[in-house]
XYZ file of N, CA and C in Angstrom:
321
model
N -7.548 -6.441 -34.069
C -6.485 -6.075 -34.987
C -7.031 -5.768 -36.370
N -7.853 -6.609 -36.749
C -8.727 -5.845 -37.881
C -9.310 -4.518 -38.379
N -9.828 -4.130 -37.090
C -9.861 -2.876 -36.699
C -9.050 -1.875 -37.417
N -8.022 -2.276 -36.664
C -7.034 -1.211 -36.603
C -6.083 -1.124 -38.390
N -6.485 -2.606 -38.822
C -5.514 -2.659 -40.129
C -6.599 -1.899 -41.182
N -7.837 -2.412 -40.629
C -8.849 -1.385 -41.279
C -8.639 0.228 -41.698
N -8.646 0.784 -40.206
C -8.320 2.149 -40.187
C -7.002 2.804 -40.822
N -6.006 1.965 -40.607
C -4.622 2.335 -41.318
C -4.345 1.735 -42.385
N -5.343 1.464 -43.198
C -5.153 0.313 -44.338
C -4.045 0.095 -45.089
N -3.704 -0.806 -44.131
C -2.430 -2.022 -44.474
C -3.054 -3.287 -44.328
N -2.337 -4.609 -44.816
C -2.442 -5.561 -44.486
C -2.337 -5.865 -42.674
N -3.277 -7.146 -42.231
C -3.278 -7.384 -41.216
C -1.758 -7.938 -40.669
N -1.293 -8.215 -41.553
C 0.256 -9.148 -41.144
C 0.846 -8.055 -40.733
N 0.885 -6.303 -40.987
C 2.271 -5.402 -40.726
C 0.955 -4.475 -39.810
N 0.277 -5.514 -39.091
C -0.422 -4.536 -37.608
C 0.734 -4.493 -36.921
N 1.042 -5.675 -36.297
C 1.976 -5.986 -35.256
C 2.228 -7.464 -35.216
N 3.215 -7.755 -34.129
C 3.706 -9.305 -34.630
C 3.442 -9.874 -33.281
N 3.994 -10.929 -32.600
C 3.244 -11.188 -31.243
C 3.848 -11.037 -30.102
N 3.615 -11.204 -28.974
C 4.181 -10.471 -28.023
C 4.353 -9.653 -27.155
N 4.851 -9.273 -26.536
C 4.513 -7.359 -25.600
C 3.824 -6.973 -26.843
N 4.587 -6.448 -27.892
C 4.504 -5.924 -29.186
C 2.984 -5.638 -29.396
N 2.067 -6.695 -29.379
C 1.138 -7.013 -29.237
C 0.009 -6.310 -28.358
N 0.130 -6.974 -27.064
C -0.562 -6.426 -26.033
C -0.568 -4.918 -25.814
N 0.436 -4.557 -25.929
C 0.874 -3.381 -25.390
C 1.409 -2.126 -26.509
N 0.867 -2.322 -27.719
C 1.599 -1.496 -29.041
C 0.124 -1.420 -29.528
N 0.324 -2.540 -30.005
C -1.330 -2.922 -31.056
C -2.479 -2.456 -30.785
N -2.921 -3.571 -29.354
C -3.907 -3.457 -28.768
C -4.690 -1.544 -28.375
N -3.355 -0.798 -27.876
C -3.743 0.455 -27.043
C -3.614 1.139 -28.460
N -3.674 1.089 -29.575
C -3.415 1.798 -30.602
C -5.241 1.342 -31.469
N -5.234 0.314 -31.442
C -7.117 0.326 -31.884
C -7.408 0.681 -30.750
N -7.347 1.009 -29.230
C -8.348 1.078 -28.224
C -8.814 2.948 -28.896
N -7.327 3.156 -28.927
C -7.454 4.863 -28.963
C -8.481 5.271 -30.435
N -8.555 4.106 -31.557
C -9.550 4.561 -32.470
C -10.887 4.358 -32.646
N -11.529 4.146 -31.544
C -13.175 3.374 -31.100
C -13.319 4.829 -30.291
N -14.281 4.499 -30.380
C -15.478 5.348 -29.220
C -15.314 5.406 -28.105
N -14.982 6.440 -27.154
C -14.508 6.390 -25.315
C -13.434 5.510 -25.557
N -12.417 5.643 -25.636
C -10.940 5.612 -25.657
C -10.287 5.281 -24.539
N -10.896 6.545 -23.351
C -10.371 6.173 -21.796
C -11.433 4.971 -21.298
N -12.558 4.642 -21.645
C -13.329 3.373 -20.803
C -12.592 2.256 -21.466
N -12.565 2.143 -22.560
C -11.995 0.855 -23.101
C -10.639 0.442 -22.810
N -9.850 1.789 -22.701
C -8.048 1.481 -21.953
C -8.110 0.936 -20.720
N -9.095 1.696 -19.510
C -9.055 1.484 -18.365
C -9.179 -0.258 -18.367
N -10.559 -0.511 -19.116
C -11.173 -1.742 -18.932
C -10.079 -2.777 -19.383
N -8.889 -2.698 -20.385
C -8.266 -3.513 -21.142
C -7.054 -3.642 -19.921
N -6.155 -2.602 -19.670
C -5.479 -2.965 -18.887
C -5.634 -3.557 -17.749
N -7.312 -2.951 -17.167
C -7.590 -3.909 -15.950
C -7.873 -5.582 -16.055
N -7.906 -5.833 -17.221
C -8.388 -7.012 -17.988
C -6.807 -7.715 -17.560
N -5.799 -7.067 -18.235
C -4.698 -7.303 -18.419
C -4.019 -8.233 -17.101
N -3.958 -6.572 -16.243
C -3.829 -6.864 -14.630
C -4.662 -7.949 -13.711
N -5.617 -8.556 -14.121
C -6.551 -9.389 -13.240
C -5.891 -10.885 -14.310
N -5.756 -10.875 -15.487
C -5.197 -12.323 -16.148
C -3.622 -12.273 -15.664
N -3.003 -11.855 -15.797
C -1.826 -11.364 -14.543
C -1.304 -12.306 -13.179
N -2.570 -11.600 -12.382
C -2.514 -11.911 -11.147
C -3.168 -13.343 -10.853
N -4.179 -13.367 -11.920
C -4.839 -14.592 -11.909
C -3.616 -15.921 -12.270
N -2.631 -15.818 -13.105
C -1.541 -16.688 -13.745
C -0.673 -16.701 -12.627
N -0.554 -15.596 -11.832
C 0.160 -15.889 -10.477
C -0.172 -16.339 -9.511
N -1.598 -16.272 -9.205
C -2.137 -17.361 -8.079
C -1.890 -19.061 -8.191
N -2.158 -19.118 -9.558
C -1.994 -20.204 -9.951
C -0.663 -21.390 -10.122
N 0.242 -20.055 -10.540
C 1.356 -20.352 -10.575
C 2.190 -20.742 -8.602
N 1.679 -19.955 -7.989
C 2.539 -20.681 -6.916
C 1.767 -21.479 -6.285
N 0.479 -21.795 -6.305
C -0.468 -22.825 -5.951
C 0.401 -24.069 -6.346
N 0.651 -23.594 -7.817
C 1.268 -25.964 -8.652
C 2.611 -25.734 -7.743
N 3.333 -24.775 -7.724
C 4.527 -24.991 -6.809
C 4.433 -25.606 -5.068
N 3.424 -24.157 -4.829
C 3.552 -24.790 -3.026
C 2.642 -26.409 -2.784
N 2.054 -26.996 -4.309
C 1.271 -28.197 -3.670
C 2.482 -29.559 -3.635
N 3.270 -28.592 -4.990
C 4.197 -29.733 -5.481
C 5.272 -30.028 -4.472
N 5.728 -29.157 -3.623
C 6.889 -29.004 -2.151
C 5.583 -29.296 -1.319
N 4.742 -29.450 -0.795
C 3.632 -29.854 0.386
C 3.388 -30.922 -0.175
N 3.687 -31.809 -0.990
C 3.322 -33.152 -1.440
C 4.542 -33.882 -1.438
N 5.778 -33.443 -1.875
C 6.747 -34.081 -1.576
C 7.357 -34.184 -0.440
N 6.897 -33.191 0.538
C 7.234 -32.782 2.326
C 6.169 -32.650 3.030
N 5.610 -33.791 3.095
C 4.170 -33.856 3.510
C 4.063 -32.872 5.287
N 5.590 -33.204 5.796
C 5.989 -32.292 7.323
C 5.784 -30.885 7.248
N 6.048 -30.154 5.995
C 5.959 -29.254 5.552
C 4.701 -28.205 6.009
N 3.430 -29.051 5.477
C 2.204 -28.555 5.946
C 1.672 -27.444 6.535
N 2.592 -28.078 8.035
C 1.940 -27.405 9.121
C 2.863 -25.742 8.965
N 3.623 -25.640 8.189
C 3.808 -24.310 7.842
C 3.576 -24.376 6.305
N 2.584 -23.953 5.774
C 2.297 -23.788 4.975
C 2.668 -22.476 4.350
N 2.150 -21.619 5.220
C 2.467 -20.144 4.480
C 3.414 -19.776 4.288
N 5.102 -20.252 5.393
C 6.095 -20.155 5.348
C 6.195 -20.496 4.045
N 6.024 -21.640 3.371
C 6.321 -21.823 2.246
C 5.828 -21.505 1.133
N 5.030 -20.823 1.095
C 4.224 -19.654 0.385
C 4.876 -18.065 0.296
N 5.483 -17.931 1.332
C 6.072 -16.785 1.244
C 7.666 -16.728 0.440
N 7.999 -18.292 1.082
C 9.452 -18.553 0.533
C 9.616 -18.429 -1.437
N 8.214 -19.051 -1.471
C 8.111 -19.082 -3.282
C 8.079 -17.467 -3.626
N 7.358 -16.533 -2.855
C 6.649 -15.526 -3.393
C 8.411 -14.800 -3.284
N 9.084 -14.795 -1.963
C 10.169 -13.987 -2.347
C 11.452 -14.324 -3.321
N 11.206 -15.951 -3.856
C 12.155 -16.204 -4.705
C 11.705 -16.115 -6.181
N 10.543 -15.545 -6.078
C 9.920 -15.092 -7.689
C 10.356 -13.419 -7.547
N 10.288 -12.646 -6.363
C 10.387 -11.322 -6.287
C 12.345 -11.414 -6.468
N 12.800 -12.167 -5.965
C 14.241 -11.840 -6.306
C 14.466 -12.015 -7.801
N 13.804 -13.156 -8.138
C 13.810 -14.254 -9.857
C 13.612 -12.776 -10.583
N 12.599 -11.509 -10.398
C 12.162 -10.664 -11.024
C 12.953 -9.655 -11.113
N 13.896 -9.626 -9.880
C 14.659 -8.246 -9.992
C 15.032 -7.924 -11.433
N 16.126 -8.761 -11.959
C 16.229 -8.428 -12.880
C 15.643 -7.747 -14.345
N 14.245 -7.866 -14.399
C 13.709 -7.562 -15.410
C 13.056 -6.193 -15.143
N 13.587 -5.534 -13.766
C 13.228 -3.956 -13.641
C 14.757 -3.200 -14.481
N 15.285 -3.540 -15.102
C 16.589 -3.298 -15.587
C 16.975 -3.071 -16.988
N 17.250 -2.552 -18.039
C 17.058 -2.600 -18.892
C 17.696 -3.448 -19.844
N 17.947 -4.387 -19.821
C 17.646 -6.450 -19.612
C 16.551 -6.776 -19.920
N 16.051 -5.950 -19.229
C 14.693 -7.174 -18.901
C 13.847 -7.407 -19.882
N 13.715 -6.720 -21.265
C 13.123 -6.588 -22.149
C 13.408 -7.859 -22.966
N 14.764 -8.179 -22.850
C 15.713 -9.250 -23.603
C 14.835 -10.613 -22.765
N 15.116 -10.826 -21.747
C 15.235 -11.795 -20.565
C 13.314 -11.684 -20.890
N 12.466 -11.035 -21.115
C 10.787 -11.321 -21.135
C 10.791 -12.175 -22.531
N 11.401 -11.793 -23.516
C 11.216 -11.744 -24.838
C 11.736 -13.419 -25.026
N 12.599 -14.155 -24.214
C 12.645 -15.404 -24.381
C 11.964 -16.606 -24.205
């Protein structure tokens, strides 16, 4: 962000504030004023997408241990209940393909 308050010389406080805002305003706005523009976008969003997916592995891991620990019977279907989390996060999500969803991230 320095960078970028550098190049547009303003104060660092009126780069951007935190948030999507952030990631996704700020960030791709110094990528575009450096050197190779497209390697550094590619690399950032893939950055993005792998901390992402990585927060979602994780995330239904503490869930399915926390239901396989309290239903120890459970177990022997494990994946069943792996899938059950994964489609009640995909329904939990519908909503934020909507234009809502901006509101509903932002809380």
């Amino acid at each position: 962000l320095g960078f970028l308050a550098k190049q547009l010389d303003v104060p660092i406080e009126n780069v951007a504030t935190d948030g999507p805002g952030l990631a996704f305003v700020a960030y791709p706005e110094a990528l575009l004023r450096i050197p190779i523009p497209q390697l550094w976008s590619v690399l950032f969003f893939f950055m993005v997408i792998i901390l992402g997916l990585g927060s979602q592995f994780a995330g239904i891991e503490a869930v399915s241990v926390t239901i396989l620990d309290k239903w120890p019977h459970l177990r022997k279907r494990q994946y069943l209940v792996q899938i059950g989390i994964c489609l009640s996060c995909f329904i939990l999500a519908i909503p934020m393909c909507f234009s809502g969803g901006i509101y509903i991230f932002t809380l």
